[in-house]
C-alpha cells in the first residue's frame, strides 16, 4: 500500500472457517514488531481492527486473537509484515510562495512557503515542513543553475531561487518546486556640493566644485546596505556660456562590496548649476596726448584685455565715458588744453564688465608771437604810470596769473613793474638829463589755459623833456599831461579795479572725478549700477527714460522695471530670480513680483526670509517671538537659514531654525 494521508489502511481482513454458526466468536487485534506471541503485551489487544497510515508503521506483524465460548483463545499471526510505501510528489502537489518577489536588503530573506497535496480533486492536507518534506534552494544565474544547494541563511543576494521539496517521512525524494526572485536594490542619485563654476569656455566641471554624488536606496536619502560608492562619473554642463545651466553627471558606475546586488535608477542625473561670468585676467588702457588746435579732438585710446584662457580669444567691446555713468561707443572729444579722465569699459560675453580710467592730455599750443610794446617817458617823469596790455587770442581759454619782470634797466629807469588787472603798472624813477636815450626792458608773462606762457616784451625809453626848450610855455601842460596820464592811460579798459570780468583760475581749472573703486556703470538693460549697490533705482512708480531702473507697485505687489522696460522673473516654479538692488538682495518669482516673508528656493536648497522694506535678511532675526539665524557670509549660500546646527557664535538652533533659548555651549 502507498501512503494515502490521514485515512490509512486496515492491517488485516479476518476470514474464519469451520466454526459452528451457533458459536459466538470475537476477534482482538494487535500489531507488533515480533513473531513471538509470548512477547505480546496483554493490554494492547484491541477489539477493532487497527489501521496504519504512515510509512513508519511498516514492518509489523498482525496478530489476531480468536475468543469463543468453551474454547481457549487462540492467537494467529501473519507471516507477512505491514507495508506502506512512501508517496511520490505528484502534479497534485501545489507549492505557493508569498511574496514571490523580494528586494535585496543586505539581510537573509525567506518568503512564506505553503505546500498542499490534492486529495480527491480538492486542495487539502497542508504538508508540514520537516515532517513531510524539507526545502532546498537552487540559485539560478543567467538562466543556468549553479547546482548549489544553499541554506536559508544564505538567501540574501539578488537572483532567482528555485524551491525544491525533498520528501521525508511518508514521502520519497521526488521533488516538486517553485521559484522566487530577489531583485537588486535600486539606488537613487543625488548631487551634493557647490555647483557653481567660473566661465572657462568649456562645458567641463572643475575639481574645485567639490561635487559628490550621493547614493541612496530611497528618494528620501536612506544609505545603501553596503559600502557602495561611485567608481566613475563624467561631469559636464549643457552649455559653456555663463548663466543658469543644466549640470549633468553621466556614465556613472558604482563599486563596492556586494555591488552585484545593486542597480542604478539611472546612469545619469541632472541638476541646475551656475556658470558665473569671469573677470578679465588683465586690462590695459593708454592714450596718446593731443595738442590744442582750437577744435574738438578725439584722442587715440588703445585698450585691450586678456582673458587668461587659451581657448577664448579677447574680443571685447569698448565704450567710453566722461563721468563713469553715461557710456557711448565713440571716444569723447576735448577742445581746451588740460588733463581729462576718460572711463573705458570693456564688455565681452561671459565676462564681467571691467572699467579703467586713462588720463587724456591736451597739451598747450605754442604761445603766439606778440609784438613788443614801446613806451617813452621824459627823464624827469616820476611816479606810477599804467599801460593797457594788448588783447590775447580769443581761444586762449582761462587766463591765469599775469606777472611782470624787469629783465634789464641800464639807466635805473624803473623802480618796479607790476600788473593790475589788464594793465601794466610801471613805477618810474627820476633821472638826470644825461640818461636820455637809456632803456629798460620788461617782460609781461601771461599764463593761459590753451597756450604756453605768452611773453610780451615792453621797452621803456627815456626821452628829453619838452621844458628843456620851452619851459615856460609847456610847464603847465606837462603837469596836466602827467596828471592825465596817471588818470587816463588805462582808459581803454573798463576795469574799475574789480577783476570780475575774468575767470578765477582757482575755480575753473579744478576737475573732480568719481572714485573708481566704487564706479557707477550703466548697461543697456538694468541702467545705472555699481559694485556695492547693484542696480541703482530712481523714483518709485516712474516710467521716465532717465537711465535708472524703478520700483513699481500694482494691485498684486511690488516689481522692478528695468531701464529698458523689462523686469526680472524666475524661469521656473520653485526657484527665484535674485537681484541686488540699492545694496540689498531681492527675490522675484515666476510672475515677476518681489517675494516677502518666508520662501524656500529649491535651487539653493534652503529657507530665506524677505523683509518688505529691507529685502533678504542675514544674521540674527526676531520673527514672531522666535530668534532665527541666516547665513551672513557671501559663500554662495548667503541668507540661508541655519537649521539643526550651531551658529558661528555658538548658539544651537533646532531643525525648524528656532534658537532653543539656551546659552551657547
XYZ file of C-alpha atoms in Angstrom:
665
model
C 0.000 0.000 0.000
C 1.089 3.581 -0.642
C 0.804 6.375 1.894
C -2.592 7.995 1.430
C -2.651 10.658 4.021
C -4.636 10.608 7.210
C -7.070 7.891 6.029
C -4.699 4.993 6.488
C -5.303 1.248 5.851
C -6.734 -1.653 7.890
C -3.974 -4.077 8.732
C -5.995 -7.304 8.284
C -9.112 -8.959 6.995
C -10.207 -11.994 9.054
C -11.763 -14.941 7.362
C -12.840 -17.695 9.819
C -13.581 -21.226 8.666
C -15.012 -24.304 10.341
C -16.550 -22.524 13.254
C -20.092 -23.624 14.064
C -22.631 -20.968 13.463
C -24.004 -21.145 16.972
C -20.682 -20.338 18.491
C -20.133 -16.769 19.482
C -16.788 -15.556 18.188
C -14.932 -12.316 18.920
C -11.696 -11.121 17.478
C -8.961 -8.987 19.027
C -6.120 -7.441 17.142
C -2.610 -6.308 17.786
C 0.365 -5.333 15.657
C 3.939 -5.736 16.777
C 7.433 -5.946 15.504
C 7.851 -9.525 16.673
C 6.759 -13.048 15.662
C 6.664 -14.437 19.168
C 3.171 -14.368 20.588
C 4.581 -14.600 24.087
C 6.067 -11.154 23.704
C 2.729 -9.538 23.029
C 1.567 -7.328 25.890
C -1.791 -8.398 27.107
C -3.130 -4.872 27.467
C -2.552 -3.934 23.827
C -5.298 -6.113 22.364
C -7.946 -4.098 20.534
C -11.413 -5.233 19.586
C -11.317 -3.266 16.347
C -9.010 -3.922 13.532
C -6.237 -1.349 13.690
C -5.204 0.871 10.810
C -1.825 2.192 9.857
C -1.298 5.435 7.968
C 2.373 6.261 7.997
C 5.411 4.690 6.446
C 6.956 4.431 9.855
C 4.303 1.831 10.797
C 5.580 -0.581 8.137
C 7.393 -3.782 9.103
C 4.911 -5.009 11.734
C 3.196 -8.428 12.079
C -0.523 -8.580 12.540
C -1.873 -10.781 15.392
C -5.485 -11.857 15.691
C -6.783 -13.481 18.905
C -9.915 -15.559 18.431
C -12.095 -15.846 21.507
C -15.066 -18.306 21.642
C -17.180 -19.832 24.303
C -15.971 -23.090 25.690
C -12.654 -22.768 23.888
C -9.384 -21.296 24.940
C -8.378 -18.152 22.985
C -6.081 -18.795 20.120
C -3.671 -16.269 18.529
C -2.935 -16.280 14.874
C -0.022 -14.320 13.307
C 0.521 -13.130 9.806
C 3.533 -14.366 8.075
C 3.913 -11.068 6.242
C 4.527 -7.645 7.743
C 2.676 -4.446 7.179
C 3.996 -2.145 4.466
C 3.111 1.472 3.480
C 5.216 2.771 0.701
C 6.367 6.388 0.597
C 4.314 8.582 -1.631
C 5.858 10.313 -4.592
C 5.233 14.037 -5.020
C 2.985 14.387 -7.991
C 1.340 17.061 -10.052
C -1.216 17.218 -7.321
C 1.229 18.941 -5.048
C 0.883 22.728 -5.111
C 3.713 24.939 -3.864
C 2.931 28.624 -3.300
C 5.437 31.309 -2.366
C 4.425 34.683 -0.900
C 5.790 37.020 -1.905
C 7.439 35.627 -4.964
C 9.483 38.789 -5.490
C 11.750 40.227 -2.785
C 14.205 43.142 -2.906
C 17.764 42.879 -1.686
C 18.180 44.437 1.758
C 21.547 43.114 2.866
C 19.966 40.514 5.142
C 18.817 36.894 4.626
C 15.206 36.783 3.435
C 12.729 33.915 3.415
C 9.334 34.025 1.738
C 6.385 32.138 3.161
C 6.150 28.679 1.556
C 2.936 26.638 1.596
C 2.644 23.054 0.272
C -0.746 21.436 -0.385
C -1.427 17.979 -1.807
C -4.548 17.402 -3.852
C -6.540 14.528 -2.440
C -9.663 13.528 -4.308
C -9.575 16.578 -6.509
C -9.514 19.218 -3.769
C -6.636 21.103 -2.172
C -6.258 19.880 1.325
C -3.807 18.304 3.666
C -1.253 21.050 4.038
C 2.067 19.339 4.322
C 4.355 20.224 7.163
C 7.964 21.239 6.735
C 10.474 18.931 8.403
C 7.691 16.335 8.815
C 6.623 15.631 5.286
C 9.367 17.457 3.477
C 12.424 19.607 3.715
C 13.249 22.550 1.441
C 16.334 23.217 -0.606
C 17.110 26.182 -2.819
C 18.933 26.193 -6.057
C 20.087 29.608 -7.218
C 19.753 30.363 -10.913
C 22.110 32.762 -12.628
C 21.921 33.662 -16.284
C 19.185 31.031 -16.660
C 21.595 28.312 -15.580
C 21.564 26.500 -12.296
C 24.638 26.689 -10.235
C 23.864 23.283 -8.861
C 24.489 24.589 -5.354
C 22.046 23.804 -2.608
C 22.198 26.696 -0.174
C 20.982 27.310 3.344
C 18.192 29.669 4.375
C 20.753 31.979 5.963
C 22.437 32.378 2.588
C 19.346 33.514 0.730
C 20.070 37.243 0.515
C 21.876 38.035 -2.747
C 19.940 39.136 -5.790
C 18.966 36.298 -8.112
C 16.285 33.691 -8.795
C 15.849 30.834 -6.333
C 14.113 27.512 -7.055
C 12.355 25.801 -4.165
C 12.747 22.023 -4.195
C 10.842 19.680 -1.868
C 12.833 16.767 -0.500
C 10.424 14.154 0.806
C 10.767 12.868 4.356
C 8.631 10.622 6.485
C 5.824 9.433 4.241
C 7.230 10.917 1.036
C 10.126 9.818 -1.077
C 12.804 12.046 -2.567
C 10.885 13.031 -5.630
C 10.714 16.827 -5.844
C 8.356 19.499 -6.936
C 9.148 23.178 -6.765
C 8.518 26.827 -7.480
C 10.695 29.892 -7.881
C 11.027 33.295 -6.277
C 13.295 36.243 -7.057
C 15.365 38.658 -5.010
C 15.670 41.773 -7.117
C 18.596 44.137 -6.992
C 18.227 47.140 -4.738
C 17.700 50.306 -6.754
C 19.989 53.235 -5.956
C 18.849 56.803 -6.468
C 21.281 59.558 -7.365
C 21.557 62.936 -5.640
C 24.151 65.648 -6.257
C 25.685 67.430 -3.296
C 28.225 70.222 -3.277
C 28.966 73.533 -4.900
C 27.511 73.555 -8.393
C 28.873 76.921 -9.419
C 31.919 77.433 -11.562
C 33.563 80.377 -13.236
C 33.343 80.524 -17.007
C 36.303 78.875 -18.732
C 34.962 78.316 -22.239
C 34.290 74.621 -21.702
C 31.369 72.522 -20.522
C 33.607 70.664 -18.107
C 33.423 70.781 -14.339
C 36.458 71.768 -12.320
C 37.689 69.864 -9.309
C 37.183 72.991 -7.274
C 33.454 72.488 -7.373
C 33.706 69.538 -4.957
C 30.707 67.788 -6.426
C 29.670 64.489 -4.858
C 27.004 62.022 -5.979
C 25.146 60.550 -3.028
C 23.740 57.037 -3.422
C 20.511 56.244 -1.611
C 18.023 53.360 -1.586
C 15.103 55.801 -1.302
C 14.401 59.226 -2.667
C 14.434 60.434 0.938
C 18.107 59.602 1.182
C 18.486 56.255 3.014
C 22.039 54.885 2.683
C 22.796 51.623 0.831
C 23.059 48.435 2.855
C 26.680 48.015 1.800
C 29.517 50.473 1.315
C 28.715 51.230 -2.300
C 30.402 54.208 -3.929
C 30.620 55.936 -7.291
C 33.601 54.491 -9.096
C 33.317 56.564 -12.299
C 31.383 59.610 -13.432
C 31.550 62.165 -16.225
C 30.518 65.757 -15.429
C 29.514 68.465 -17.860
C 27.261 71.470 -18.343
C 24.877 71.619 -21.264
C 26.404 74.924 -22.403
C 29.756 76.592 -21.872
C 28.347 80.144 -21.690
C 27.712 81.854 -18.366
C 24.266 81.635 -16.821
C 21.980 79.131 -15.147
C 22.848 75.821 -16.780
C 21.896 72.178 -16.519
C 24.710 70.200 -14.934
C 24.747 66.533 -15.874
C 26.583 63.620 -14.337
C 26.575 60.688 -16.777
C 28.276 57.348 -17.421
C 28.020 56.673 -13.686
C 29.482 53.400 -12.484
C 29.384 52.028 -8.954
C 31.623 49.683 -6.989
C 31.945 48.255 -3.525
C 31.098 45.145 -1.507
C 28.157 43.181 -2.959
C 27.828 45.694 -5.798
C 26.200 42.942 -7.880
C 23.156 43.345 -5.647
C 22.558 46.939 -6.728
C 21.322 48.703 -9.809
C 21.138 52.425 -10.601
C 17.805 54.035 -11.231
C 19.634 55.879 -13.981
C 23.229 56.175 -15.069
C 22.878 59.935 -15.246
C 21.444 62.729 -13.131
C 20.920 66.403 -13.855
C 20.946 69.448 -11.601
C 20.780 73.181 -12.016
C 24.137 74.875 -11.646
C 25.607 78.259 -12.431
C 28.428 79.307 -14.662
C 29.445 82.701 -13.378
C 30.959 85.386 -15.510
C 34.712 85.562 -15.377
C 36.890 88.565 -14.607
C 39.353 89.556 -17.271
C 42.873 88.444 -16.471
C 44.101 91.938 -17.254
C 43.054 95.174 -18.904
C 45.416 97.828 -20.226
C 44.482 101.321 -21.384
C 46.655 104.106 -22.763
C 46.027 107.353 -24.585
C 48.242 109.434 -26.889
C 48.492 113.124 -25.969
C 46.840 115.835 -28.059
C 47.899 119.417 -28.730
C 45.414 122.261 -28.583
C 44.350 123.455 -32.032
C 41.161 125.334 -31.304
C 38.835 122.449 -32.316
C 37.415 119.421 -30.539
C 39.700 116.432 -30.887
C 39.195 112.732 -30.117
C 42.219 111.122 -28.542
C 43.515 107.791 -29.729
C 42.857 105.375 -26.879
C 44.437 101.950 -27.017
C 42.524 99.431 -24.900
C 42.974 95.696 -24.706
C 42.078 92.807 -22.443
C 43.416 89.355 -21.744
C 41.015 86.528 -20.945
C 43.541 84.274 -19.272
C 42.097 81.352 -21.269
C 43.919 79.734 -24.161
C 40.660 78.663 -25.778
C 38.940 82.061 -25.566
C 40.313 84.943 -27.627
C 39.906 88.523 -26.378
C 37.119 90.107 -28.388
C 35.879 92.797 -26.079
C 33.780 95.815 -26.981
C 34.944 99.089 -25.510
C 32.769 102.035 -24.557
C 33.791 105.378 -23.149
C 32.507 107.901 -20.644
C 33.490 111.239 -19.172
C 31.569 110.744 -15.924
C 31.661 106.991 -15.344
C 27.885 106.808 -15.781
C 26.971 107.563 -19.355
C 28.888 105.369 -21.788
C 28.979 105.554 -25.550
C 30.768 103.771 -28.333
C 32.567 106.911 -29.548
C 35.607 108.257 -27.774
C 34.701 111.617 -26.231
C 36.352 114.699 -27.686
C 38.149 117.540 -25.917
C 38.960 121.053 -27.011
C 40.781 123.049 -24.375
C 44.167 122.121 -23.027
C 44.257 120.162 -19.809
C 44.211 116.657 -18.410
C 40.939 114.762 -18.534
C 39.842 111.443 -17.082
C 38.180 109.020 -19.511
C 36.408 105.892 -18.280
C 36.964 102.926 -20.572
C 34.674 99.953 -20.103
C 35.443 96.553 -21.580
C 32.432 94.321 -22.264
C 32.519 90.752 -23.517
C 30.157 87.826 -23.394
C 30.761 85.595 -20.346
C 32.985 88.178 -18.666
C 32.252 90.795 -16.059
C 32.497 94.348 -17.299
C 35.736 95.969 -16.283
C 36.355 99.683 -16.193
C 39.625 101.533 -16.067
C 40.435 105.183 -16.336
C 43.013 106.807 -18.539
C 44.300 110.361 -18.388
C 43.909 112.184 -21.677
C 46.176 115.207 -22.021
C 45.545 118.093 -24.358
C 48.859 119.878 -24.373
C 49.073 123.641 -24.635
C 49.770 125.081 -28.064
C 52.872 127.117 -28.662
C 52.485 130.686 -27.467
C 51.518 133.169 -30.179
C 54.036 135.848 -31.100
C 53.208 139.212 -29.546
C 54.860 142.413 -30.786
C 56.913 144.392 -28.308
C 55.324 147.367 -26.624
C 57.287 150.627 -26.667
C 56.816 153.222 -24.039
C 58.663 156.626 -23.919
C 58.976 158.762 -20.836
C 60.561 162.105 -20.032
C 63.656 161.638 -17.973
C 62.047 163.969 -15.461
C 58.875 161.854 -15.150
C 58.337 160.054 -11.841
C 55.564 158.117 -10.151
C 53.179 155.437 -11.410
C 52.073 155.017 -14.960
C 49.563 152.338 -16.211
C 49.776 150.885 -19.689
C 46.974 148.784 -21.162
C 48.145 145.333 -22.212
C 47.268 144.220 -25.728
C 44.392 141.749 -26.239
C 45.074 137.994 -26.197
C 43.712 135.361 -28.615
C 40.027 134.691 -28.068
C 40.620 130.947 -27.725
C 43.306 131.263 -25.102
C 40.861 129.986 -22.519
C 41.079 130.782 -18.875
C 43.731 133.367 -18.105
C 45.803 132.542 -15.101
C 48.420 134.683 -13.483
C 49.884 137.722 -15.251
C 53.286 138.801 -13.969
C 55.814 141.432 -14.936
C 59.568 141.217 -14.540
C 62.259 143.769 -15.174
C 64.947 141.941 -17.060
C 67.252 144.904 -17.798
C 67.427 148.501 -16.706
C 70.679 150.130 -17.796
C 69.689 153.569 -16.545
C 67.802 152.577 -13.439
C 64.679 153.950 -15.042
C 62.138 151.828 -13.206
C 61.527 151.386 -9.567
C 59.100 148.456 -10.146
C 56.888 146.751 -12.690
C 53.661 145.038 -11.790
C 50.315 144.042 -13.269
C 46.950 145.251 -12.126
C 44.138 143.551 -13.986
C 44.895 144.007 -17.691
C 47.222 146.947 -17.088
C 50.976 147.045 -16.734
C 51.863 149.357 -13.857
C 55.276 150.948 -14.120
C 56.716 152.989 -11.321
C 59.341 155.454 -12.655
C 62.390 156.842 -11.014
C 63.694 160.380 -11.607
C 66.791 160.545 -13.814
C 69.288 163.099 -14.942
C 69.350 164.594 -18.405
C 72.372 162.630 -19.333
C 70.236 159.457 -19.116
C 68.198 160.428 -22.167
C 68.103 157.511 -24.578
C 68.593 154.906 -21.882
C 66.199 151.948 -21.925
C 64.742 149.374 -19.637
C 63.201 146.044 -20.681
C 60.210 144.424 -19.002
C 58.668 141.079 -19.828
C 54.993 140.506 -19.075
C 54.258 136.767 -18.733
C 50.659 135.644 -19.192
C 49.545 132.120 -18.219
C 46.597 130.791 -20.294
C 44.804 127.502 -20.430
C 45.382 126.682 -24.083
C 48.756 128.222 -24.866
C 52.201 128.103 -23.463
C 53.052 131.235 -21.469
C 52.613 134.329 -23.615
C 55.527 136.732 -23.183
C 55.024 140.415 -24.069
C 58.254 142.417 -24.286
C 57.982 146.017 -23.145
C 60.746 148.529 -23.934
C 60.846 151.688 -21.833
C 62.917 154.593 -23.209
C 63.851 157.899 -21.588
C 63.422 160.991 -23.716
C 64.233 164.652 -23.315
C 61.708 166.834 -21.577
C 59.957 169.484 -23.670
C 60.597 172.006 -20.960
C 64.220 171.949 -21.882
C 63.382 174.085 -24.966
C 60.172 175.808 -23.861
C 59.932 175.500 -20.217
C 57.628 178.454 -19.679
C 55.045 177.560 -22.315
C 54.802 173.928 -21.504
C 55.303 173.595 -17.839
C 51.557 173.716 -17.187
C 50.779 171.357 -19.977
C 53.355 168.864 -18.849
C 51.939 168.975 -15.443
C 48.483 168.436 -16.831
C 49.588 165.692 -19.083
C 51.244 163.976 -16.221
C 48.036 164.001 -14.349
C 46.167 162.921 -17.475
C 48.471 160.047 -17.947
C 48.040 158.923 -14.414
C 44.297 159.081 -14.739
C 43.545 158.043 -18.332
C 46.301 155.823 -19.644
C 44.113 152.773 -18.910
C 41.013 154.273 -20.342
C 40.736 151.529 -22.935
C 39.969 149.098 -20.094
C 36.633 149.373 -18.407
C 38.116 147.995 -15.221
C 37.475 149.926 -12.059
C 39.706 147.720 -10.012
C 37.206 144.782 -9.992
C 38.540 141.754 -11.850
C 35.157 140.014 -12.004
C 35.223 140.070 -15.823
C 37.946 137.408 -15.732
C 37.770 133.764 -14.654
C 39.331 132.687 -11.406
C 41.864 130.006 -12.321
C 41.497 128.502 -8.875
C 37.916 127.609 -9.761
C 37.787 126.825 -13.469
C 40.830 124.609 -13.621
C 39.730 122.152 -10.929
C 38.232 118.848 -12.189
C 36.547 116.487 -9.694
C 36.266 112.839 -10.730
C 34.443 109.916 -9.125
C 36.284 107.309 -7.087
C 36.920 104.387 -9.493
C 36.755 101.830 -6.625
C 33.015 102.338 -6.408
C 32.391 103.162 -10.013
C 28.955 103.657 -11.409
C 28.310 101.903 -14.691
C 25.348 101.627 -16.997
C 24.231 98.678 -19.056
C 21.579 98.504 -21.748
C 19.087 96.551 -19.642
C 19.410 97.500 -15.967
C 20.655 101.068 -16.261
C 22.870 102.555 -13.582
C 24.730 100.102 -11.341
C 27.831 99.838 -9.216
C 29.725 97.159 -7.361
C 28.407 97.833 -3.892
C 24.793 98.661 -4.634
C 23.981 96.572 -7.690
C 21.055 98.151 -9.523
C 20.562 101.814 -8.601
C 16.916 102.858 -8.756
C 15.245 106.143 -9.448
C 11.954 107.353 -8.003
C 9.261 104.695 -7.482
C 6.373 104.255 -9.933
C 8.143 106.197 -12.691
C 8.341 105.163 -16.323
C 10.601 108.014 -17.433
C 13.574 107.157 -19.591
C 16.169 108.557 -17.208
C 18.677 105.716 -17.336
C 17.535 104.232 -13.989
C 15.507 101.188 -13.039
C 12.369 101.941 -10.969
C 10.357 100.096 -8.289
C 6.733 99.746 -9.448
C 3.640 98.783 -7.434
C 0.293 97.483 -8.635
C -2.597 95.549 -7.110
C -0.516 92.348 -6.877
C 2.556 93.853 -5.256
C 5.959 95.343 -5.987
C 8.023 94.608 -9.092
C 11.142 96.146 -10.655
C 11.037 97.886 -14.020
C 14.484 97.756 -15.601
C 15.767 100.748 -17.543
C 14.864 99.073 -20.873
C 11.288 98.276 -19.767
C 11.845 94.567 -18.958
C 11.632 93.061 -15.476
C 13.315 90.228 -13.521
C 11.435 86.944 -13.067
C 12.212 83.293 -12.240
C 12.354 80.836 -15.125
C 10.537 78.004 -13.314
C 8.310 77.324 -10.336
C 10.090 76.622 -7.038
C 13.035 78.865 -7.844
C 13.589 82.616 -7.861
C 15.462 85.321 -9.747
C 17.802 87.103 -7.332
C 18.752 90.730 -7.917
C 20.886 93.110 -5.834
C 19.081 96.479 -5.668
C 20.361 99.519 -3.814
C 22.707 97.315 -1.799
C 20.111 94.655 -0.806
C 19.108 91.320 -2.312
C 15.551 90.685 -3.520
C 13.901 87.540 -4.891
C 11.377 87.595 -7.754
C 9.025 84.710 -8.555
C 7.974 83.331 -11.934
C 5.328 86.102 -12.226
C 7.938 88.845 -11.708
C 6.767 90.062 -8.286
C 9.100 90.554 -5.317
C 8.616 87.902 -2.626
C 8.163 88.803 1.017
C 8.136 86.693 4.156
C 9.363 83.113 4.214
C 10.432 81.487 0.950
C 12.235 78.294 0.019
C 14.466 78.264 -3.043
C 14.924 74.677 -4.241
C 17.906 75.650 -6.391
C 19.767 76.671 -3.227
C 18.117 74.052 -1.030
C 17.218 76.332 1.877
C 14.854 78.800 3.542
C 15.156 82.589 3.296
C 13.265 85.466 4.912
C 12.459 88.543 2.841
C 11.597 91.764 4.653
C 9.131 94.090 2.888
C 11.427 97.086 3.338
C 14.922 95.573 3.567
C 14.890 92.503 1.343
C 16.875 89.357 2.224
C 17.726 89.090 5.933
C 21.048 87.941 7.364
C 22.376 87.262 10.856
C 20.061 87.043 13.916
C 16.434 87.995 13.167
C 13.469 88.027 15.603
C 10.313 86.755 13.852
C 7.000 86.230 15.664
C 8.733 85.984 19.039
C 11.401 83.467 17.908
C 15.044 84.012 17.015
C 16.419 82.701 13.708
C 19.922 82.881 12.223
C 20.521 83.480 8.498
C 23.947 82.982 6.880
C 25.639 86.401 6.561
C 28.679 85.179 4.593
C 28.917 85.573 0.802
C 29.865 81.923 0.193
C 27.221 81.022 -2.379
C 24.601 80.365 0.329
C 24.197 83.803 1.876
C 20.820 84.340 3.529
C 20.007 80.615 4.031
C 18.513 79.805 7.458
C 20.621 77.696 9.836
C 18.781 74.543 10.989
C 19.745 71.735 13.372
C 23.250 73.135 13.968
C 25.263 75.692 15.853
C 25.618 79.239 14.645
C 29.100 80.754 14.214
C 28.683 82.482 17.593
C 27.951 79.183 19.363
C 24.176 79.019 19.767
C 22.184 75.928 18.802
C 19.117 76.234 16.557
C 16.560 73.457 16.132
C 15.715 71.696 12.869
C 12.978 74.298 12.323
C 15.585 77.062 12.670
C 14.376 78.333 16.065
C 17.021 79.072 18.717
C 16.432 76.720 21.659
C 16.774 79.593 24.136
C 19.835 78.208 25.863
C 23.152 79.932 26.313
C 25.916 78.967 23.974
C 27.921 75.899 24.897
